[in-house]
């Protein structure tokens, strides 16, 4: 309460961050009213501004609680306060309309899963939105995917197509209502329409459409379902034939498929969940969480063949909740796309797949403005490790906490993303896909355009991977010519971690980039690299001993061939008793031997990813892969499941080498001596983490922080062991928390390098 001799004050308060579309102005209204303050709150494209008059002590409390009590979906970057003249002629507090303003753009909120209040209303028969497939409020629903421009207001979203009815307008304009200024709201009367259609001409609208889709899924068919950032293919996850049909039609033989369940309880029946995993599953972002599968859940093995993990997510839209109402099985929900291509998000594009991939289509007339794939995350060492960053996280910026110049990072070739920065914030796009098809290139170009215009960025420097063949690099050279800055692949990986952790760009870190493939400065394939790096440069301290890779990157599909190459490099005979040797037909083996002896068609590589593949094949786990990292994933799981005594291996360190050959020789000896694959896999993981720890200790004097990046660190066991080993030896180890360690994180690192490098001079 106010002190009797209160002092009146007047202020302009400005709040920057994710403060639009998250119920921030109503929150300010309620807080100001509670504290007996008068004035107004509004927003422009850059921030929320508040003119407020009242007791000085109450103003202090107001400013404090703006941060501490902020709505759950908001993200406050900073609050500034400035005294003003008391000129407000008002006796109450009000919310004013948005005003357009020049200057930096405000942050765009990500798409958010259905909130508990809306979920309750969805199934409450007396509610006027009972079973409304698009129920939403200030605390939940689509955002980023429906925004066409800023500031975030209904006319700048795809909800502009729907005129609000009187009842919705009343809620929208009532500051005390949960739907006050909730841009995507609608109802049965005025909102989007949902329908189901099938190739035979069946067309049913609304509730009957949901029923038709349910029936179709329950009979083993595939239904394309429009979600938030694109379409999914849905099929009963307990139906062997249905899942098989989906795999066949999508040309995706083995890669794990994600499963959607209704709620946490249902998720617990499907996977063994830690409390950290449960928190992530139920978080507003609603990502796909990779967790240990329960064998007894009825989910067929072909959902994730040979994989002890299952990707599980909770229903996150009202449509999903209506679809998955009990009784209903867990469903495979996989992005509607051709392998590696961007997610399908336009109605015309999905209709083209109706009758070929999908047997039915559950869709609606709310347009998706920007495609956004599901996010995939893992828990490592108790915290989040992003594997794919999309819906729910994009486009939350990475704060760089310093001012460089505006830049663009175009990413790599696989799992591509792009990143724009104004030097202060770095906005990483959602996962786009694998470059190399026209569809991906088109989505990539659209995404770059969208991000540049959304945040008003004209890049002074455009960072690309130094690989001359990457489609993104070629595009940048064509489009930006003189502004292009080339970055080395593994340096960009390390820089991404530096950006995430707000590390000083000029202070060197000790970076371990353990990766599949990346273009090296000497034209060979790098990937097992120890770099002494700042944001703008690096020195290569050590790497694996180069191994000739027959056929270069084509060897990726054949871990057995990589294993044989490693045997040759380690001067170990190709003993018929070794599983990897037996896996290569004699004729191919002779050719391979000639190739390795002459070096013809071989590219030297220091790739750690290939070393993991080689070991997986050596111990008989996998000799051929159908998706990236398949062998390495199986190696991780073999190590994790090891019940025996782990083998003891040691890399030889020194002379700029992280020499794997002694490890290969010892593994072969153990194999022939009868040690189990699990014991070897376990020992191999420890050997890698030990090598990191020893190198870190050796360089402790000259390098402070230790940084881990590259696709190999998607391996939770390796990352956890390495981080623990480093920590126990007193090192400050940093890993990815915001963007993936794989090439999905490259664009951030590139942008960080570019924003800190001298601006290229156009000639
Ligand atoms: Zn809600
Ligand atoms: Zn309405
Ligand atoms: Fe990489």
XYZ file of C-alpha atoms and ligand atoms in Angstrom:
766
model
C 0.000 0.000 0.000
C 1.045 3.565 -0.554
C 2.778 5.551 2.134
C 0.686 8.526 3.320
C 3.159 11.200 2.105
C 3.530 9.615 -1.333
C 5.558 11.314 -4.030
C 4.049 11.370 -7.532
C 6.240 10.467 -10.481
C 5.825 10.031 -14.209
C 7.810 7.707 -16.437
C 8.172 6.245 -19.912
C 8.994 2.548 -19.554
C 10.079 0.523 -22.580
C 10.250 -3.251 -22.702
C 12.103 -5.120 -25.443
C 12.043 -8.825 -26.109
C 9.306 -11.257 -27.089
C 6.506 -9.055 -25.827
C 3.950 -9.262 -28.630
C 1.381 -11.986 -29.017
C 2.075 -13.281 -25.541
C -0.473 -11.296 -23.527
C 1.993 -8.654 -22.468
C -0.185 -5.556 -22.750
C -3.099 -7.075 -20.752
C -0.551 -8.130 -18.149
C 0.757 -4.549 -17.948
C -2.826 -3.307 -17.699
C -3.627 -5.624 -14.783
C -0.375 -4.841 -12.990
C -0.777 -1.063 -13.365
C -4.390 -1.208 -12.219
C -3.436 -3.277 -9.176
C -0.775 -0.701 -8.233
C -3.149 2.264 -8.722
C -1.124 3.647 -11.582
C -2.645 5.579 -14.468
C -1.439 5.914 -18.034
C -1.245 3.773 -21.140
C 0.485 0.816 -22.742
C 1.004 0.150 -26.428
C 3.440 -1.432 -28.819
C 5.272 -0.560 -31.971
C 7.280 -2.906 -34.134
C 10.273 -2.582 -31.828
C 8.934 -2.782 -28.279
C 6.177 -2.276 -25.729
C 6.034 1.271 -24.391
C 4.317 2.306 -21.186
C 3.536 5.865 -20.039
C 2.779 5.638 -16.381
C 2.027 8.049 -13.552
C 1.689 7.329 -9.864
C 3.389 6.888 -6.560
C 7.193 6.665 -6.910
C 7.486 3.520 -4.807
C 4.675 1.884 -6.763
C 6.525 2.713 -9.982
C 9.592 0.889 -8.690
C 7.501 -2.134 -7.831
C 5.838 -1.907 -11.239
C 9.192 -1.977 -13.060
C 10.375 -4.898 -10.985
C 7.257 -6.973 -11.494
C 7.291 -6.297 -15.238
C 10.141 -8.759 -15.225
C 9.335 -11.101 -12.383
C 5.621 -11.627 -13.129
C 5.804 -11.501 -16.942
C 3.498 -13.868 -18.889
C 4.869 -17.371 -19.438
C 5.491 -17.017 -23.173
C 7.223 -13.654 -22.988
C 10.970 -13.234 -23.077
C 12.255 -9.952 -21.721
C 15.538 -8.638 -23.010
C 15.598 -5.324 -21.240
C 13.459 -2.756 -19.470
C 14.376 0.937 -19.668
C 12.868 3.716 -17.516
C 13.014 7.428 -18.137
C 11.300 10.223 -16.141
C 8.808 12.349 -18.085
C 6.705 15.453 -17.499
C 3.359 14.648 -15.914
C 1.082 15.609 -18.773
C -1.227 12.580 -19.004
C -4.797 13.806 -18.677
C -6.290 10.586 -17.458
C -7.610 8.971 -14.320
C -7.266 5.382 -15.439
C -4.955 2.984 -17.264
C -5.646 1.990 -20.873
C -4.298 -0.039 -23.747
C -3.658 1.870 -26.965
C -3.380 0.671 -30.556
C -0.151 -0.437 -32.196
C 1.914 2.204 -33.902
C 4.380 1.612 -36.712
C 7.890 2.732 -35.892
C 11.221 2.623 -37.633
C 14.210 1.052 -35.971
C 14.973 -2.457 -34.808
C 12.156 -4.982 -35.077
C 10.584 -6.576 -32.096
C 11.034 -10.273 -31.606
C 8.574 -12.701 -33.171
C 7.083 -15.267 -30.800
C 7.366 -18.951 -31.686
C 4.391 -21.266 -32.210
C 3.093 -22.663 -28.956
C 1.218 -25.798 -27.936
C -2.417 -25.654 -26.791
C -2.644 -24.345 -23.204
C -4.488 -26.166 -20.383
C -7.311 -23.568 -20.280
C -8.052 -23.925 -23.981
C -7.783 -27.723 -23.739
C -10.392 -27.745 -20.972
C -12.728 -25.534 -22.991
C -12.259 -27.720 -26.062
C -13.966 -30.635 -24.311
C -16.503 -28.635 -22.258
C -19.858 -29.097 -23.963
C -21.282 -25.847 -22.579
C -18.404 -23.772 -23.937
C -19.080 -21.889 -27.115
C -15.839 -23.253 -28.537
C -16.672 -26.868 -27.637
C -14.720 -28.982 -30.160
C -13.597 -25.917 -32.122
C -10.507 -27.189 -33.996
C -8.765 -23.794 -33.821
C -9.373 -22.794 -30.209
C -6.567 -20.560 -28.950
C -5.833 -17.659 -26.603
C -3.077 -15.228 -25.628
C -1.177 -18.059 -23.969
C -1.121 -20.531 -26.833
C -1.473 -21.255 -30.515
C 0.225 -20.494 -33.806
C 2.423 -17.384 -34.084
C 5.586 -17.461 -36.203
C 4.040 -19.772 -38.801
C 1.083 -17.456 -39.504
C 2.856 -14.073 -39.354
C 3.222 -12.348 -42.705
C 4.823 -9.122 -41.432
C 5.417 -7.055 -38.300
C 4.187 -5.682 -35.973
C 2.359 -8.799 -34.893
C -1.275 -7.834 -35.305
C -4.151 -9.737 -36.853
C -3.991 -7.966 -40.251
C -0.362 -9.090 -40.504
C -1.224 -12.766 -40.022
C -3.011 -15.319 -42.169
C -5.964 -14.876 -39.769
C -6.608 -11.641 -41.685
C -8.664 -13.903 -44.003
C -11.262 -14.356 -41.243
C -13.419 -11.498 -39.967
C -14.145 -11.828 -36.252
C -17.779 -12.264 -35.163
C -19.326 -10.038 -32.476
C -18.661 -12.509 -29.634
C -14.997 -12.943 -30.591
C -14.606 -9.171 -31.036
C -15.956 -8.629 -27.531
C -13.324 -10.988 -26.091
C -10.602 -9.515 -28.270
C -11.300 -5.987 -27.032
C -11.834 -6.756 -23.336
C -8.566 -6.201 -21.420
C -9.688 -8.573 -18.695
C -10.312 -11.453 -21.100
C -7.834 -14.294 -21.762
C -8.342 -13.611 -25.458
C -7.674 -9.879 -25.309
C -5.681 -9.090 -28.454
C -5.027 -12.777 -29.085
C -4.534 -12.431 -32.839
C -5.429 -15.953 -34.037
C -8.779 -16.312 -32.206
C -11.957 -17.422 -33.867
C -14.905 -19.686 -33.161
C -17.357 -22.010 -34.915
C -19.040 -18.883 -36.232
C -16.090 -16.989 -37.679
C -12.945 -19.138 -37.574
C -11.286 -21.360 -40.168
C -13.063 -24.422 -41.507
C -11.726 -27.956 -41.164
C -12.474 -30.739 -43.615
C -11.482 -34.235 -44.594
C -11.161 -35.357 -48.168
C -10.231 -38.586 -49.911
C -9.261 -39.427 -53.498
C -12.668 -41.071 -54.074
C -14.314 -37.665 -53.787
C -15.347 -37.997 -50.145
C -15.505 -34.519 -48.600
C -16.711 -33.998 -45.030
C -16.563 -30.837 -42.990
C -16.044 -30.219 -39.260
C -16.711 -32.896 -36.668
C -17.560 -35.491 -39.290
C -14.202 -34.765 -40.896
C -12.386 -35.615 -37.671
C -14.382 -38.846 -37.414
C -13.576 -39.796 -41.005
C -9.841 -39.210 -40.403
C -9.962 -41.267 -37.185
C -11.643 -44.127 -38.951
C -9.145 -44.075 -41.763
C -6.113 -44.072 -39.414
C -7.611 -46.853 -37.283
C -7.960 -49.027 -40.364
C -4.241 -48.766 -41.130
C -4.412 -45.983 -43.695
C -2.232 -42.900 -44.049
C -3.792 -39.486 -43.497
C -2.059 -36.183 -44.245
C -2.854 -33.781 -41.406
C -2.306 -30.024 -41.541
C -0.472 -28.958 -38.402
C 1.090 -25.659 -37.394
C 4.138 -25.387 -39.627
C 3.232 -27.922 -42.304
C 1.600 -31.259 -43.019
C 2.255 -34.578 -41.300
C 1.588 -38.078 -42.502
C -0.245 -39.903 -39.724
C -0.490 -43.666 -39.423
C -1.327 -46.051 -36.561
C 2.005 -46.703 -34.778
C 0.813 -50.110 -33.619
C 0.032 -51.320 -37.141
C 2.978 -53.107 -38.768
C 1.483 -53.018 -42.234
C 0.470 -49.374 -42.068
C 3.912 -48.257 -40.907
C 5.499 -50.429 -43.606
C 3.309 -48.843 -46.268
C 4.275 -45.351 -45.098
C 7.982 -46.221 -45.176
C 7.633 -47.677 -48.636
C 5.715 -44.695 -49.997
C 8.064 -42.167 -48.401
C 11.192 -44.062 -49.559
C 12.430 -44.091 -46.015
C 13.505 -47.622 -45.093
C 15.000 -47.246 -41.602
C 15.154 -43.678 -40.334
C 13.223 -43.433 -37.053
C 9.700 -41.969 -37.192
C 8.257 -39.754 -34.479
C 5.179 -40.827 -32.542
C 2.474 -38.512 -31.235
C 0.422 -39.314 -28.147
C -2.394 -37.438 -26.450
C -0.825 -36.530 -23.108
C 2.022 -37.136 -20.689
C 0.409 -40.263 -19.276
C 0.223 -41.779 -22.732
C 3.847 -40.766 -23.334
C 4.887 -42.570 -20.162
C 3.353 -45.747 -21.558
C 5.496 -45.414 -24.679
C 8.837 -44.266 -23.223
C 10.789 -44.262 -19.982
C 10.948 -40.575 -19.124
C 13.217 -38.658 -16.777
C 11.821 -35.549 -15.136
C 13.867 -33.389 -17.530
C 12.348 -35.254 -20.468
C 8.849 -34.818 -19.057
C 9.412 -31.086 -18.644
C 10.514 -30.779 -22.260
C 7.610 -32.858 -23.567
C 5.049 -30.684 -21.823
C 6.848 -27.371 -22.438
C 5.069 -24.815 -24.660
C 7.440 -25.708 -27.531
C 6.162 -29.333 -27.516
C 9.228 -30.808 -29.243
C 9.817 -34.387 -30.286
C 11.823 -35.804 -27.375
C 14.151 -38.748 -27.977
C 13.750 -41.052 -24.990
C 14.209 -44.707 -24.149
C 11.385 -46.762 -25.669
C 9.344 -49.169 -23.567
C 9.239 -52.469 -25.373
C 5.731 -53.284 -24.195
C 3.811 -50.298 -25.556
C 2.540 -52.007 -28.675
C 4.481 -49.658 -30.949
C 5.781 -51.771 -33.802
C 9.542 -52.212 -34.156
C 9.570 -50.734 -37.647
C 8.845 -47.276 -36.189
C 12.496 -47.083 -35.070
C 14.254 -50.263 -36.246
C 17.196 -51.337 -34.111
C 16.903 -48.195 -32.037
C 16.310 -48.286 -28.279
C 15.151 -44.672 -28.429
C 11.802 -43.407 -29.586
C 10.929 -39.892 -30.673
C 7.753 -38.959 -28.865
C 5.732 -35.744 -28.785
C 2.447 -34.649 -27.296
C -0.565 -33.467 -29.250
C -0.016 -29.734 -29.617
C -2.964 -28.392 -31.609
C -6.698 -28.691 -30.940
C -6.957 -30.742 -34.158
C -4.481 -33.248 -32.713
C -6.456 -33.429 -29.479
C -9.709 -34.061 -31.321
C -8.013 -36.664 -33.498
C -6.350 -38.501 -30.616
C -9.373 -38.631 -28.301
C -9.619 -41.994 -26.487
C -9.817 -44.709 -27.622
C -7.083 -44.097 -30.148
C -3.627 -45.619 -30.690
C -0.341 -43.670 -30.642
C 0.235 -42.392 -34.175
C 3.325 -41.978 -36.265
C 3.439 -38.281 -37.165
C 6.136 -37.658 -39.691
C 6.736 -34.552 -41.762
C 5.012 -34.734 -45.126
C 7.975 -34.501 -47.461
C 10.202 -36.517 -49.685
C 13.321 -37.568 -47.720
C 15.533 -34.552 -47.000
C 13.222 -32.036 -48.702
C 11.435 -29.235 -46.852
C 8.166 -29.979 -45.106
C 5.104 -29.592 -47.349
C 2.993 -26.672 -46.171
C 0.902 -25.500 -49.132
C -2.461 -27.084 -49.826
C -1.786 -27.443 -53.533
C 1.430 -29.354 -52.828
C -0.183 -31.802 -50.427
C -3.126 -32.382 -52.737
C -0.616 -33.590 -55.321
C 0.404 -36.351 -52.884
C -3.164 -37.401 -52.158
C -3.784 -40.871 -53.515
C -0.059 -41.611 -53.862
C 1.419 -41.171 -50.378
C -1.688 -40.252 -48.376
C -5.033 -42.044 -48.469
C -6.843 -39.090 -46.953
C -6.344 -35.445 -46.081
C -7.411 -33.603 -42.929
C -6.900 -29.943 -43.620
C -8.309 -26.433 -43.212
C -8.355 -23.000 -44.790
C -5.957 -21.269 -42.383
C -2.848 -20.654 -44.489
C 0.652 -21.375 -43.221
C 2.847 -18.365 -44.028
C 6.197 -19.854 -43.040
C 6.906 -23.588 -42.914
C 8.309 -24.859 -39.632
C 9.209 -28.467 -39.008
C 8.884 -30.154 -35.606
C 11.834 -29.690 -33.288
C 13.739 -32.750 -32.094
C 15.615 -32.680 -28.793
C 17.513 -34.998 -26.458
C 18.414 -34.649 -22.824
C 22.151 -34.793 -22.146
C 23.665 -34.303 -18.723
C 20.272 -33.079 -17.482
C 19.824 -30.373 -20.108
C 18.472 -29.912 -23.569
C 20.502 -30.830 -26.638
C 18.776 -29.736 -29.857
C 18.996 -32.222 -32.712
C 16.696 -30.310 -35.049
C 15.467 -26.810 -34.280
C 12.112 -25.736 -35.644
C 8.589 -25.278 -34.310
C 8.408 -23.904 -30.790
C 11.995 -22.594 -30.732
C 12.422 -20.747 -34.025
C 12.651 -17.775 -34.301
C 13.707 -17.071 -30.696
C 16.987 -15.212 -31.244
C 20.376 -16.011 -29.835
C 21.497 -12.893 -28.026
C 25.067 -12.010 -28.963
C 25.238 -9.323 -26.263
C 27.497 -7.064 -28.304
C 27.267 -5.045 -31.464
C 28.885 -6.279 -34.658
C 27.593 -5.466 -38.128
C 24.623 -6.951 -39.929
C 25.397 -10.330 -41.450
C 23.876 -13.425 -43.001
C 25.034 -17.028 -42.563
C 23.766 -19.324 -45.316
C 24.511 -22.648 -43.596
C 25.925 -25.798 -45.128
C 24.567 -28.457 -47.444
C 22.687 -30.884 -45.184
C 20.121 -30.028 -42.487
C 20.416 -26.489 -43.713
C 19.253 -23.402 -41.864
C 20.113 -19.758 -42.406
C 20.834 -17.075 -39.846
C 20.538 -13.300 -39.982
C 22.013 -10.990 -37.383
C 21.878 -7.269 -36.730
C 25.025 -7.762 -34.673
C 23.087 -7.912 -31.421
C 20.569 -10.697 -32.076
C 21.062 -13.729 -34.277
C 17.886 -15.229 -35.739
C 18.326 -18.806 -36.874
C 15.682 -20.081 -39.300
C 13.866 -23.320 -38.646
C 15.339 -26.464 -40.180
C 14.946 -26.278 -43.968
C 16.253 -29.612 -45.266
C 19.042 -31.054 -47.376
C 20.147 -28.849 -50.251
C 20.495 -30.443 -53.617
C 16.906 -30.337 -54.830
C 15.159 -27.385 -56.370
C 12.448 -27.531 -53.733
C 15.006 -27.089 -50.960
C 16.803 -24.276 -52.748
C 13.476 -22.487 -53.268
C 12.508 -22.817 -49.608
C 16.005 -21.686 -48.640
C 15.693 -18.536 -50.776
C 12.225 -17.792 -49.413
C 13.477 -18.248 -45.863
C 16.433 -15.900 -46.343
C 14.075 -13.289 -47.844
C 11.520 -13.711 -45.082
C 14.100 -13.391 -42.306
C 15.823 -10.408 -43.885
C 12.597 -8.477 -44.374
C 11.074 -9.527 -41.046
C 14.036 -8.164 -39.115
C 14.977 -5.424 -41.562
C 18.496 -6.724 -42.173
C 20.760 -5.713 -45.035
C 23.855 -7.860 -44.477
C 27.241 -6.189 -44.795
C 28.822 -9.636 -44.902
C 27.461 -12.976 -46.077
C 29.177 -16.025 -44.635
C 29.357 -19.288 -46.566
C 31.037 -22.641 -46.109
C 34.347 -22.784 -47.947
C 33.219 -25.963 -49.759
C 33.079 -24.865 -53.404
C 30.322 -27.347 -54.261
C 27.711 -26.451 -51.657
C 24.529 -25.098 -53.214
C 24.289 -22.454 -50.475
C 27.830 -21.228 -51.181
C 27.178 -21.046 -54.916
C 23.899 -19.208 -54.305
C 25.650 -16.662 -52.075
C 28.432 -16.044 -54.601
C 25.783 -15.496 -57.293
C 23.617 -13.246 -55.158
C 26.054 -11.333 -52.964
C 29.399 -11.663 -54.771
C 31.722 -9.174 -53.092
C 30.110 -9.413 -49.662
C 30.866 -13.110 -49.318
C 33.077 -14.268 -46.452
C 34.263 -17.877 -46.631
C 34.315 -19.833 -43.400
C 35.899 -23.182 -42.662
C 33.254 -25.732 -41.714
C 34.637 -26.764 -38.334
C 35.587 -23.252 -37.365
C 31.916 -22.340 -37.937
C 30.816 -25.242 -35.703
C 33.037 -23.937 -32.889
C 31.910 -20.339 -33.485
C 28.271 -21.438 -33.070
C 28.975 -22.547 -29.500
C 30.852 -19.284 -28.842
C 27.796 -17.345 -30.039
C 25.401 -19.367 -27.889
C 27.470 -18.819 -24.773
C 28.142 -15.097 -25.387
C 31.875 -15.784 -25.444
C 34.219 -12.928 -26.235
C 34.932 -13.111 -29.981
C 38.591 -12.179 -29.466
C 39.456 -14.589 -26.646
C 40.633 -17.959 -27.948
C 38.868 -21.173 -27.018
C 40.008 -24.764 -27.391
C 37.520 -26.214 -29.850
C 36.851 -29.870 -30.550
C 34.910 -30.253 -33.806
C 34.042 -33.912 -34.175
C 32.016 -34.239 -37.318
C 31.114 -36.311 -40.330
C 32.203 -34.235 -43.264
C 33.581 -30.757 -43.765
C 35.782 -29.101 -46.342
C 39.318 -28.652 -45.046
C 41.705 -25.844 -45.950
C 43.911 -28.385 -47.736
C 41.012 -29.658 -49.868
C 40.697 -32.922 -47.928
C 37.742 -33.964 -45.785
C 38.141 -32.829 -42.202
C 36.083 -33.863 -39.187
C 38.244 -34.853 -36.215
C 39.651 -31.416 -35.483
C 41.160 -29.670 -32.492
C 41.165 -25.924 -33.121
C 42.542 -23.001 -31.173
C 39.909 -20.516 -32.282
C 38.599 -16.994 -31.937
C 35.565 -15.703 -33.797
C 37.687 -14.565 -36.691
C 40.470 -17.096 -36.993
C 41.850 -20.422 -35.911
C 44.901 -22.606 -35.721
C 44.580 -26.350 -36.310
C 46.253 -27.857 -33.251
C 45.605 -31.502 -33.998
C 43.444 -33.900 -35.968
C 42.937 -37.605 -36.496
C 45.555 -39.260 -38.691
C 44.287 -38.960 -42.296
C 42.807 -42.110 -43.791
C 42.246 -42.612 -47.512
C 38.521 -42.727 -48.142
C 37.856 -44.729 -51.300
C 35.314 -42.818 -53.359
C 35.358 -39.864 -50.953
C 31.982 -39.031 -49.429
C 30.375 -41.924 -51.343
C 31.946 -44.197 -48.716
C 29.535 -42.777 -46.145
C 26.896 -45.345 -47.075
C 29.356 -48.206 -46.557
C 30.855 -48.247 -43.066
C 32.488 -51.614 -43.918
C 34.590 -49.968 -46.632
C 35.552 -47.207 -44.207
C 36.512 -49.878 -41.669
C 38.793 -51.550 -44.208
C 40.412 -48.214 -44.991
C 41.060 -47.708 -41.285
C 42.545 -51.206 -41.020
C 44.912 -50.385 -43.871
C 45.927 -47.078 -42.283
C 46.641 -48.919 -39.028
C 48.576 -51.613 -40.937
C 46.242 -54.374 -39.807
C 45.597 -57.319 -42.125
C 42.103 -57.857 -43.485
C 41.429 -60.994 -41.452
C 38.436 -62.960 -42.759
C 37.276 -63.413 -39.166
C 36.622 -59.705 -38.817
C 32.949 -58.912 -39.434
C 33.792 -55.813 -41.477
C 36.035 -57.796 -43.799
C 33.455 -60.519 -44.284
C 30.866 -57.878 -45.111
C 32.711 -56.755 -48.253
C 32.528 -59.287 -51.124
C 35.924 -60.652 -52.176
C 35.824 -59.004 -55.619
C 35.063 -55.570 -54.109
C 37.759 -56.160 -51.546
C 40.398 -56.690 -54.237
C 39.338 -53.471 -55.986
C 39.357 -51.634 -52.693
C 42.856 -52.900 -51.879
C 44.131 -51.681 -55.263
C 42.434 -48.346 -54.754
C 43.937 -47.895 -51.315
C 47.388 -48.951 -52.516
C 47.394 -46.554 -55.472
C 45.375 -43.792 -53.844
C 43.315 -43.565 -57.021
C 39.869 -42.079 -56.357
C 40.633 -41.756 -52.659
C 40.199 -38.603 -50.603
C 42.095 -38.326 -47.334
C 39.888 -37.735 -44.324
C 40.353 -36.933 -40.671
C 36.625 -37.419 -39.991
C 35.647 -38.537 -36.495
C 32.207 -39.499 -37.825
C 33.836 -41.960 -40.216
C 35.923 -43.371 -37.350
C 32.704 -44.088 -35.426
C 31.280 -45.746 -38.563
C 34.427 -47.831 -38.952
C 34.307 -49.057 -35.359
C 30.585 -49.876 -35.677
C 31.353 -52.024 -38.691
C 34.499 -53.578 -37.206
C 32.520 -54.975 -34.296
C 29.781 -56.205 -36.594
C 27.000 -53.754 -35.798
C 26.386 -52.241 -39.228
C 28.105 -52.365 -42.587
C 25.713 -50.335 -44.690
C 23.558 -47.345 -43.753
C 20.427 -45.818 -45.223
C 20.558 -42.567 -43.292
C 23.299 -40.378 -41.895
C 24.850 -41.435 -38.569
C 22.890 -44.726 -38.494
C 26.020 -46.758 -37.633
C 27.241 -44.259 -35.046
C 23.829 -44.290 -33.336
C 23.994 -48.073 -33.049
C 27.523 -47.855 -31.672
C 26.325 -45.461 -28.981
C 23.536 -47.815 -27.988
C 25.818 -50.849 -27.896
C 28.065 -48.931 -25.499
C 25.136 -47.777 -23.413
C 23.828 -51.331 -23.055
C 27.181 -52.829 -22.175
C 26.856 -54.942 -19.035
C 30.464 -56.163 -19.060
C 33.842 -54.585 -18.385
C 34.667 -51.802 -20.829
C 37.801 -52.307 -22.909
C 40.725 -49.960 -22.454
C 41.912 -47.941 -25.468
C 44.149 -44.954 -25.907
C 44.662 -42.483 -28.748
C 48.278 -41.476 -29.158
C 48.646 -37.729 -28.782
C 51.359 -35.396 -30.004
C 52.847 -33.939 -33.199
C 49.509 -32.405 -34.128
C 47.943 -35.835 -34.107
C 45.109 -37.499 -32.375
C 46.320 -40.869 -33.594
C 43.519 -43.423 -33.812
C 45.667 -46.237 -35.195
C 46.620 -47.739 -31.799
C 42.891 -47.807 -30.973
C 42.067 -49.654 -34.210
C 44.828 -52.197 -33.548
C 43.671 -52.799 -29.980
C 40.032 -53.173 -31.061
C 40.994 -55.832 -33.612
C 43.032 -57.696 -30.996
C 40.091 -57.589 -28.563
C 37.670 -58.735 -31.270
C 39.811 -61.710 -32.173
C 40.284 -62.334 -28.451
C 36.542 -62.688 -27.996
C 35.605 -59.430 -26.273
C 31.977 -58.438 -26.843
C 30.868 -55.594 -29.152
C 29.347 -53.793 -26.158
C 32.615 -53.864 -24.197
C 34.529 -52.559 -27.198
C 31.964 -49.847 -28.002
C 31.966 -48.735 -24.383
C 35.760 -48.587 -24.253
C 35.908 -46.698 -27.534
C 33.604 -43.940 -26.241
C 35.770 -43.560 -23.135
C 38.910 -43.424 -25.270
C 37.514 -40.477 -27.253
C 36.439 -38.555 -24.153
C 39.804 -39.294 -22.492
C 41.645 -37.941 -25.509
C 39.645 -34.713 -25.300
C 40.396 -34.372 -21.607
C 44.116 -34.987 -22.080
C 44.421 -32.493 -24.935
C 42.496 -29.927 -22.894
C 44.839 -30.407 -19.965
C 47.887 -30.112 -22.203
C 46.624 -26.801 -23.627
C 45.102 -25.473 -20.414
C 47.697 -22.725 -20.087
C 47.019 -21.179 -23.480
C 43.303 -21.927 -23.851
C 40.581 -21.145 -21.373
C 37.198 -22.450 -22.336
C 36.758 -25.831 -24.017
C 34.107 -25.981 -26.732
C 32.524 -29.141 -28.172
C 30.660 -29.153 -31.480
C 30.036 -31.152 -34.647
C 27.519 -33.872 -35.480
C 29.384 -36.542 -33.501
C 28.308 -34.742 -30.322
C 24.677 -35.664 -30.997
C 25.870 -38.817 -29.296
C 24.560 -38.301 -25.772
C 26.850 -40.867 -24.187
C 29.973 -39.331 -25.711
C 28.930 -35.780 -24.876
C 28.056 -36.655 -21.301
C 31.280 -38.576 -20.722
C 33.393 -35.854 -22.273
C 31.736 -33.040 -20.349
C 32.065 -34.933 -17.070
C 35.717 -35.811 -17.749
C 36.511 -32.186 -18.585
C 34.644 -30.866 -15.576
C 36.404 -33.272 -13.226
C 39.745 -32.068 -14.555
C 38.760 -28.481 -13.819
C 37.958 -27.346 -17.372
C 35.116 -25.045 -18.321
C 33.352 -27.077 -21.042
C 30.635 -25.619 -23.271
C 28.253 -27.516 -25.522
C 25.189 -26.676 -27.594
C 21.944 -25.755 -25.842
C 20.196 -23.596 -28.443
C 21.153 -24.880 -31.884
C 22.138 -28.386 -32.963
C 25.755 -29.586 -32.910
C 25.148 -30.929 -36.432
C 25.127 -28.784 -39.568
C 21.814 -27.226 -38.474
C 23.972 -25.050 -36.190
C 26.480 -23.957 -38.846
C 24.579 -20.856 -39.977
C 24.764 -19.345 -36.479
C 28.516 -19.919 -36.341
C 28.970 -18.441 -39.812
C 26.941 -15.368 -38.888
C 28.978 -14.978 -35.703
C 32.226 -15.130 -37.705
C 30.892 -12.658 -40.290
C 29.541 -10.143 -37.791
C 32.936 -10.001 -36.088
C 35.092 -9.993 -39.236
C 36.057 -6.853 -41.175
C 33.366 -5.885 -43.681
C 34.344 -7.149 -47.148
C 35.190 -4.234 -49.429
C 33.189 -4.220 -52.641
C 35.315 -3.344 -55.625
Zn -4.915 -21.099 -24.813
Zn -16.140 -15.850 -33.551
Fe 29.435 -30.457 -39.834
